[in-house]
Short mmCIF file of C-alpha atoms and ligand atoms in Angstrom, two decimals:
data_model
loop_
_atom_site.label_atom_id
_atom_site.label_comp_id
_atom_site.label_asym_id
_atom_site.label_seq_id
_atom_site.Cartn_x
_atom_site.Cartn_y
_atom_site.Cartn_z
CA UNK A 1 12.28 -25.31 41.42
CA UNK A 2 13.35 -27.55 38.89
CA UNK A 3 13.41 -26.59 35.16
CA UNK A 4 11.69 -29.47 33.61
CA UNK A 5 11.37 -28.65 30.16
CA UNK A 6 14.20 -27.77 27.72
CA UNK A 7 12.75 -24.57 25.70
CA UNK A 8 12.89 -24.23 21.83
CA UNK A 9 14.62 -20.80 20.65
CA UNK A 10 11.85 -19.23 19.27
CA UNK A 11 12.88 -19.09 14.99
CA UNK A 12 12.37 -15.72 12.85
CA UNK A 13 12.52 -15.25 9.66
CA UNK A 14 12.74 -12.26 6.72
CA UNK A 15 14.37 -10.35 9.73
CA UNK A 16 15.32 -7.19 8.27
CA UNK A 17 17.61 -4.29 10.72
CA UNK A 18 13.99 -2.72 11.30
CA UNK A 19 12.17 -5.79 12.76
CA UNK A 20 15.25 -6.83 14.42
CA UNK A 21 15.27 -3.94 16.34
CA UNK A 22 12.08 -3.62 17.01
CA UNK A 23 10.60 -6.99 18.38
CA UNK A 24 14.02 -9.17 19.04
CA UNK A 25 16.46 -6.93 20.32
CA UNK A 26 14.73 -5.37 22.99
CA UNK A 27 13.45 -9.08 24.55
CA UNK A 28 16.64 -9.82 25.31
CA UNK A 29 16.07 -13.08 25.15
CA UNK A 30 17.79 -15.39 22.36
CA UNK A 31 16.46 -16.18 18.59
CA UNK A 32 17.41 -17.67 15.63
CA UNK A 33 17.24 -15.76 12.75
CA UNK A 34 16.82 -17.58 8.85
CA UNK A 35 17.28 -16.25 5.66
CA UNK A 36 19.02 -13.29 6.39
CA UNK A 37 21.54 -12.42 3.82
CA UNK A 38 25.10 -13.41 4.17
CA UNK A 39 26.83 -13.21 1.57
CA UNK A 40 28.81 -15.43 -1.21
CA UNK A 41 30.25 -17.42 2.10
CA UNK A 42 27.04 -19.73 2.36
CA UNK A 43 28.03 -21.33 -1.02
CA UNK A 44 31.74 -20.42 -1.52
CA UNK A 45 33.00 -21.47 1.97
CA UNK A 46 34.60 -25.31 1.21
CA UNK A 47 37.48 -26.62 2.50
CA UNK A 48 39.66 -25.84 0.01
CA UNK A 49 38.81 -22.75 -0.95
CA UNK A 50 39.19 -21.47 2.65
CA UNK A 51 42.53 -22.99 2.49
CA UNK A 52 43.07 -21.41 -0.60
CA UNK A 53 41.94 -17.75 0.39
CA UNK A 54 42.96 -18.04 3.85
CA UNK A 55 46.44 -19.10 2.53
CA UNK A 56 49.26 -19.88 5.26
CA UNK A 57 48.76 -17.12 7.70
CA UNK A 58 49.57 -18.75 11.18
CA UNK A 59 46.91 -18.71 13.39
CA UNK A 60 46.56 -19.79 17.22
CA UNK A 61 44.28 -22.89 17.89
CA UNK A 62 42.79 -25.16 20.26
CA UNK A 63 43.67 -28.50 20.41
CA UNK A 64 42.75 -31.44 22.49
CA UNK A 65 42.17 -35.40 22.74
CA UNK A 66 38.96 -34.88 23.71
CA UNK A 67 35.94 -33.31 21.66
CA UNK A 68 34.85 -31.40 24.73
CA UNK A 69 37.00 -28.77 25.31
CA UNK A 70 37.14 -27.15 29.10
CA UNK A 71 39.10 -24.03 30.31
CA UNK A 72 38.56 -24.32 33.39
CA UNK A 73 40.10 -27.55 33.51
CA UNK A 74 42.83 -26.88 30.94
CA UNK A 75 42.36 -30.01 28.89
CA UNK A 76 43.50 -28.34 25.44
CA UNK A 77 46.85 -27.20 24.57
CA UNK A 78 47.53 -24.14 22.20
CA UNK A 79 49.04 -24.93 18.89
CA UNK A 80 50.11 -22.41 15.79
CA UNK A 81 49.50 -23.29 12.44
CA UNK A 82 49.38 -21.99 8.82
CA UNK A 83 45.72 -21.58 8.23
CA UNK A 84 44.83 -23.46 5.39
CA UNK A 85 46.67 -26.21 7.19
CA UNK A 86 44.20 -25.84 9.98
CA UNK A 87 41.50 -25.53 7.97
CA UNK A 88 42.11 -29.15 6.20
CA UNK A 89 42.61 -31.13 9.81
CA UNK A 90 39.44 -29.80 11.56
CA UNK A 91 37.55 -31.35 8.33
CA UNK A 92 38.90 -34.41 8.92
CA UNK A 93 38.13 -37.05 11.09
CA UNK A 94 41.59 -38.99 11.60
CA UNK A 95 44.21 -36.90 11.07
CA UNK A 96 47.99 -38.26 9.79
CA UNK A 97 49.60 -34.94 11.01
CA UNK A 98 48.86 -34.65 14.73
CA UNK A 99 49.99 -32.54 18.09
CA UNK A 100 48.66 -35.54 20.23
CA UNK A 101 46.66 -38.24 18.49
CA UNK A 102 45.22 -39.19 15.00
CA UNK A 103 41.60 -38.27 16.52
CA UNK A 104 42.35 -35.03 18.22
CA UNK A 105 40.17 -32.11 17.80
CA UNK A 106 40.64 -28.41 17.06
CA UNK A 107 38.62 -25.36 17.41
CA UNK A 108 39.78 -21.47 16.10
CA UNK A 109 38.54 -18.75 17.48
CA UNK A 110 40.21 -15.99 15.44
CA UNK A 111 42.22 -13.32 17.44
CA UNK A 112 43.49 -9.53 16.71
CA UNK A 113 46.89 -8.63 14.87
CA UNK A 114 47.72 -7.89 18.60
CA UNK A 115 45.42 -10.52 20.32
CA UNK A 116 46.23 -8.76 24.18
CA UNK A 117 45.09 -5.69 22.76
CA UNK A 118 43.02 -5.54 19.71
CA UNK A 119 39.82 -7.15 19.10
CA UNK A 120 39.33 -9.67 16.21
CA UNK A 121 38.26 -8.40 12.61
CA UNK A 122 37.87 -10.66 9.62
CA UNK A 123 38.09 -7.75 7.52
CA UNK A 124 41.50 -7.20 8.74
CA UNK A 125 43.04 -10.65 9.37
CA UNK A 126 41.29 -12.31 6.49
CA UNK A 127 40.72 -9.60 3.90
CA UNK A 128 40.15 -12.07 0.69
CA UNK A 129 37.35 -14.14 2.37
CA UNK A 130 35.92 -10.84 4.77
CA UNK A 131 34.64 -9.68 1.42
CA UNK A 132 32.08 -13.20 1.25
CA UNK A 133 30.46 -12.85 4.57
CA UNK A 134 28.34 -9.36 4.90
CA UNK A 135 28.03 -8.55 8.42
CA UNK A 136 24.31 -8.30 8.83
CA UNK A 137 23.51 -4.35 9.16
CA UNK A 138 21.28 -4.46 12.86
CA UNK A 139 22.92 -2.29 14.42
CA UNK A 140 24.76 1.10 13.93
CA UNK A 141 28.53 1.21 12.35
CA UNK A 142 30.24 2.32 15.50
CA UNK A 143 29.07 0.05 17.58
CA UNK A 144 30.57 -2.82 15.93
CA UNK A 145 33.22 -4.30 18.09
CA UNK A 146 34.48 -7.59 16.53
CA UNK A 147 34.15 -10.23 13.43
CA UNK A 148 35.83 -13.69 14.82
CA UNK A 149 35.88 -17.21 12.84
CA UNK A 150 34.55 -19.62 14.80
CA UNK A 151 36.07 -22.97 12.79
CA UNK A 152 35.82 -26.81 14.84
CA UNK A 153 36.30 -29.80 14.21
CA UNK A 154 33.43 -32.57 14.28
CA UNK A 155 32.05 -33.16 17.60
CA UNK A 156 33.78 -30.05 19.29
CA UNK A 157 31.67 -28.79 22.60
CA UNK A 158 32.90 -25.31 23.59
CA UNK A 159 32.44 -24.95 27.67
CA UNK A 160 29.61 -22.72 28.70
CA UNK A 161 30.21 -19.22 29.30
CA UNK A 162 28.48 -15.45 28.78
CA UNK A 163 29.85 -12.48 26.89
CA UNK A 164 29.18 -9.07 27.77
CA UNK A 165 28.71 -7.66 24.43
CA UNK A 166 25.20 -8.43 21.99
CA UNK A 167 26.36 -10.77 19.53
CA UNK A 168 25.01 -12.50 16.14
CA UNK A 169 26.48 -16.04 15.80
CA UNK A 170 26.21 -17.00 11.72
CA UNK A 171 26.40 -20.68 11.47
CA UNK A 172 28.13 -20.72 7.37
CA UNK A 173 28.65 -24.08 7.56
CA UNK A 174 27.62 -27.34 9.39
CA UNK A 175 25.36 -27.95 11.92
CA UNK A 176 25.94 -26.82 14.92
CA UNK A 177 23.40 -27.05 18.95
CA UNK A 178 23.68 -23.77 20.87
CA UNK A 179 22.30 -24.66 24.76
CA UNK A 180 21.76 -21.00 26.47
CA UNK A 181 21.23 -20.16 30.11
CA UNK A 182 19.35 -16.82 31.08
CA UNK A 183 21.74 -14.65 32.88
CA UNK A 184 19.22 -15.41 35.87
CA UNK A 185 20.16 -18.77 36.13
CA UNK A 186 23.40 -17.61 36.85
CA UNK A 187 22.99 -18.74 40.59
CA UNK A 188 22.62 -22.17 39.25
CA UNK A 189 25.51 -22.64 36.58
CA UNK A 190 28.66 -22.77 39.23
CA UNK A 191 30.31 -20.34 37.73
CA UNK A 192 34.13 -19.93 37.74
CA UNK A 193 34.49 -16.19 36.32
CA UNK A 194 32.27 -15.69 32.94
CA UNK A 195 32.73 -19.73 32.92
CA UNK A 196 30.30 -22.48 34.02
CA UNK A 197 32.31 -25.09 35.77
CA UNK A 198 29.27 -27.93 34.95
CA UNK A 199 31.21 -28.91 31.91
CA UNK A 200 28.93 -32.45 30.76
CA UNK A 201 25.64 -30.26 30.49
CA UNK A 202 23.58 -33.33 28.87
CA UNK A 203 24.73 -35.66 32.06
CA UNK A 204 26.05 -33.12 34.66
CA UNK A 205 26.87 -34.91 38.08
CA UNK A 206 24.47 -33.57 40.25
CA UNK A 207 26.10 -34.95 43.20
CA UNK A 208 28.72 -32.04 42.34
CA UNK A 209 26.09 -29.75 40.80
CA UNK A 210 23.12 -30.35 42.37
CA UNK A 211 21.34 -27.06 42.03
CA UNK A 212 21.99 -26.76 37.77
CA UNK A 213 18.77 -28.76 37.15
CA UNK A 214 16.87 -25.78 38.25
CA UNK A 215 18.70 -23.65 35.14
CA UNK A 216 16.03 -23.26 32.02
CA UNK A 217 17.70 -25.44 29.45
CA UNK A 218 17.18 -23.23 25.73
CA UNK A 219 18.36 -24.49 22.98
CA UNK A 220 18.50 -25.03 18.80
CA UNK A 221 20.25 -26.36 15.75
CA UNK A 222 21.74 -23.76 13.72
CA UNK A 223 21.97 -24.91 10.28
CA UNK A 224 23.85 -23.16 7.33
CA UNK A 225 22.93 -19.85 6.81
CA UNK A 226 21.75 -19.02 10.16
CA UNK A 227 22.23 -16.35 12.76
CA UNK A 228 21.71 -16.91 16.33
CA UNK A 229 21.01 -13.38 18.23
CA UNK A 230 23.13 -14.00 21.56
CA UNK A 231 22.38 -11.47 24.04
CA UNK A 232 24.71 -10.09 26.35
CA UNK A 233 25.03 -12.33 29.47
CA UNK A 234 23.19 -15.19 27.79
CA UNK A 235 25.15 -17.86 28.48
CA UNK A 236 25.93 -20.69 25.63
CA UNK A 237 27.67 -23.74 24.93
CA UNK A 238 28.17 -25.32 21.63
CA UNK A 239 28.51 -28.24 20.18
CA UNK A 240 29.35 -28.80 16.51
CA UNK A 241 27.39 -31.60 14.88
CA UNK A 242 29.53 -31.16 11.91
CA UNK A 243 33.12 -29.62 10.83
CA UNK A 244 31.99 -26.24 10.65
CA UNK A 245 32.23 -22.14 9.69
CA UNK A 246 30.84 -19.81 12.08
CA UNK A 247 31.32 -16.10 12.24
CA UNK A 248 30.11 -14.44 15.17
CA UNK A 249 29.82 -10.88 14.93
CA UNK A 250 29.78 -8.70 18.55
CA UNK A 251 28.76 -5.00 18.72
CA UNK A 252 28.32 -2.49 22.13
CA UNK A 253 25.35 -2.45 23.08
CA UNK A 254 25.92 -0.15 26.38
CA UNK A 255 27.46 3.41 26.06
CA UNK A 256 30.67 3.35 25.04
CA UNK A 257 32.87 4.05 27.94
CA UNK A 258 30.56 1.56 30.19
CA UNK A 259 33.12 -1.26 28.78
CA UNK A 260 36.94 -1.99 29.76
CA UNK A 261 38.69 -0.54 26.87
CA UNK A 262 41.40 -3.55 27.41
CA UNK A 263 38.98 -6.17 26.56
CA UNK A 264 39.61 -7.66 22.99
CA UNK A 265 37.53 -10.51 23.52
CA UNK A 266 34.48 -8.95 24.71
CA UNK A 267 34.06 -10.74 27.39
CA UNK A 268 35.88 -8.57 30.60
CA UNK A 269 32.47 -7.28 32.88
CA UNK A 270 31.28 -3.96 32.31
CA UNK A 271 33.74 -1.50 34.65
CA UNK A 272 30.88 -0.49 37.32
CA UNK A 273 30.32 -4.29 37.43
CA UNK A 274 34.04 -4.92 37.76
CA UNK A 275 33.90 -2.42 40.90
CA UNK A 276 31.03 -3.69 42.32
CA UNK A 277 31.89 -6.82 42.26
CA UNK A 278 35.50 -5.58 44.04
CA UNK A 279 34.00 -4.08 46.58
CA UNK A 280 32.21 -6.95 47.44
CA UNK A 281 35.12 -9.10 47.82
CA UNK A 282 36.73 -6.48 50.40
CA UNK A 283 33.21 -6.16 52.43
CA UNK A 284 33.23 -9.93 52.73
CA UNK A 285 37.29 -9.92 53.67
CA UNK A 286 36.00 -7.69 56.40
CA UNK A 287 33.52 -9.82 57.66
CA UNK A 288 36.18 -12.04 58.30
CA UNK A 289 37.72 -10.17 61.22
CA UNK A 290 35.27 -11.39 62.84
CA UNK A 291 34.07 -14.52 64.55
CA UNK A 292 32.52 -17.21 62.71
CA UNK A 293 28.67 -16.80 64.06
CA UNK A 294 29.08 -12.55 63.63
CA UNK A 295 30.19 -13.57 60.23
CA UNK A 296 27.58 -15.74 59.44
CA UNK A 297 24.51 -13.27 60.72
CA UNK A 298 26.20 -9.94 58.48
CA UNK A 299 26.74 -12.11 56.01
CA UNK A 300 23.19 -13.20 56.08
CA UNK A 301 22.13 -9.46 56.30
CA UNK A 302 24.37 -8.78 53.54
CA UNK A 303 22.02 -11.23 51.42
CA UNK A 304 19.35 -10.15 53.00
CA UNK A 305 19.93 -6.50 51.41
CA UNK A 306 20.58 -8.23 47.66
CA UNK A 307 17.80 -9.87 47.80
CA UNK A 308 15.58 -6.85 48.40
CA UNK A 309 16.39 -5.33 45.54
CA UNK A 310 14.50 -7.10 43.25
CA UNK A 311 16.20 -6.37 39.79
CA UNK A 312 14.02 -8.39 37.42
CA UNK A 313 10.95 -9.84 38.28
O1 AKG B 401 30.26 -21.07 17.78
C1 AKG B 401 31.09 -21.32 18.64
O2 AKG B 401 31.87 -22.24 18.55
C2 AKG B 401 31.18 -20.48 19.87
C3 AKG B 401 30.46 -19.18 19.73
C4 AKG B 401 30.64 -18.26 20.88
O3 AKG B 401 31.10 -18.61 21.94
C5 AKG B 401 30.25 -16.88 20.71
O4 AKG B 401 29.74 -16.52 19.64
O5 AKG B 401 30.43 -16.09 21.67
#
């Protein structure tokens, strides 16, 4: 059935670790949170004084000609440059330095001292301005996995995808719309991976897509100050009404050892997921020894036996 209405993330505020835990958390569904306590970043955070603290650390970034930036497709390149460099072309809107053109856009999404192996910490690749942004205390020390920036240009849509991790997106600075998916529209986002391939989600080609107007459209406006609670497998693309400052903050929300312990992005499937899904692929490669209309009836039985189990009602 079609999904006719787009729904309004439901808004929260004086959230403290307590109510957080007990009434949002455990929804798992997504909300904005306002007025929780962020530190000196809210007012600190300009341009140049990013530049200034930040100083010329070099940093990898996304750049492209066009605002809305797809991975599936490739349509960015990836460029390294001193930070506070970075920092002073995403705020503008015509830029004299360029990779490509005078209106190309850029998006940062901080990495590890390591970036194949260790996950991203502010507090470790950008001690001096770490110290303004307090990571909001909902959840226990050791689960904390990452602290990433989260810096774009004007305009800059980020392509729909999930994470596998609970995460807090704090919106610093600028405006920025979050669209989410509930990971059971996941049948109806085409994905490629943790990636949805329906990149335009405002005017998606339903000729090519025809079954994503039946995914629930959610969505808000995060302005300065507030924290979006992004749960794990939610998916979410952004789009960044103005230049802007996110931090988004990611922390285990499974045991421990249920995640890939290669996985500095937070993003690789939970291991028995990663199997599961493995052995899937083989049981289907066997179906294909054998002829086409055999094929199709296991495969339907096969379907037949997922469906049964109703997960979720
Ligand atoms: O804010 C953004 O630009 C993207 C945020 C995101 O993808 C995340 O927090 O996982």
């Amino acid at each position: 059935m079609e999904c006719q209405e787009k729904v309004e993330v439901p808004v929260f505020v004086s959230v403290d670790k307590d109510l957080f835990s007990r009434e949002i958390c455990p929804l798992r569904k997504p909300a904005v949170l306002k007025g929780v306590p962020l530190g000196p970043c809210l007012h600190k955070w300009t341009v140049g004084y990013l530049a200034q603290k930040g100083g010329d650390r070099e940093i990898k970034v996304h750049v492209s000609s066009v605002p809305q930036m797809s991975f599936l497709h490739k349509n960015f390149l990836y460029r390294t440059l001193p930070f506070d460099t970075f920092v002073q072309r995403a705020a503008e809107d015509e830029h004299t330095d360029f990779f490509i053109n005078k209106n190309e856009s850029y998006y940062l999404r901080s990495l590890g001292e390591d970036a194949r192996k260790e996950p991203a910490d502010l507090r470790k690749q950008f001690p001096e301005l770490a110290q303004d942004f307090h990571i909001p205390s909902f959840f226990q020390p050791e689960q904390f996995f990452s602290s990433v920036f989260r810096i774009s240009s004007p305009g800059l849509q980020l392509w729909t995808h999930y994470d596998v991790m609970d995460n807090l997106l704090a919106q610093v600075t600028g405006r920025k719309r979050v669209v989410l998916y509930s990971p059971q529209d996941a049948l109806h986002l085409y994905l490629r991976g943790d990636k949805s391939e329906v990149l335009d989600i405002d005017y998606p080609d339903l000729e090519q897509f025809p079954e994503f107007v039946k995914a629930c459209r959610y969505e808000c406006v995060l302005e300065p100050g507030d924290l979006l609670f992004i749960p794990a497998l939610w998916f979410h693309n952004t789009l960044a009404l103005q230049f802007g400052v996110g931090v988004n903050v990611f922390w285990r929300h499974l045991p421990p050892t249920s995640y890939d312990q290669k996985d500095p992005y937070g993003n690789k499937d939970p291991l028995v997921a990663t199997r599961a899904l493995q052995t899937l692929e083989r049981a289907l490669n066997m179906l294909d020894e054998l002829p086409p209309d055999y094929r199709d009836f296991y495969a339907r039985r096969m379907v037949q036996r997922v469906q049964s189990r109703a997960y979720v009602s």
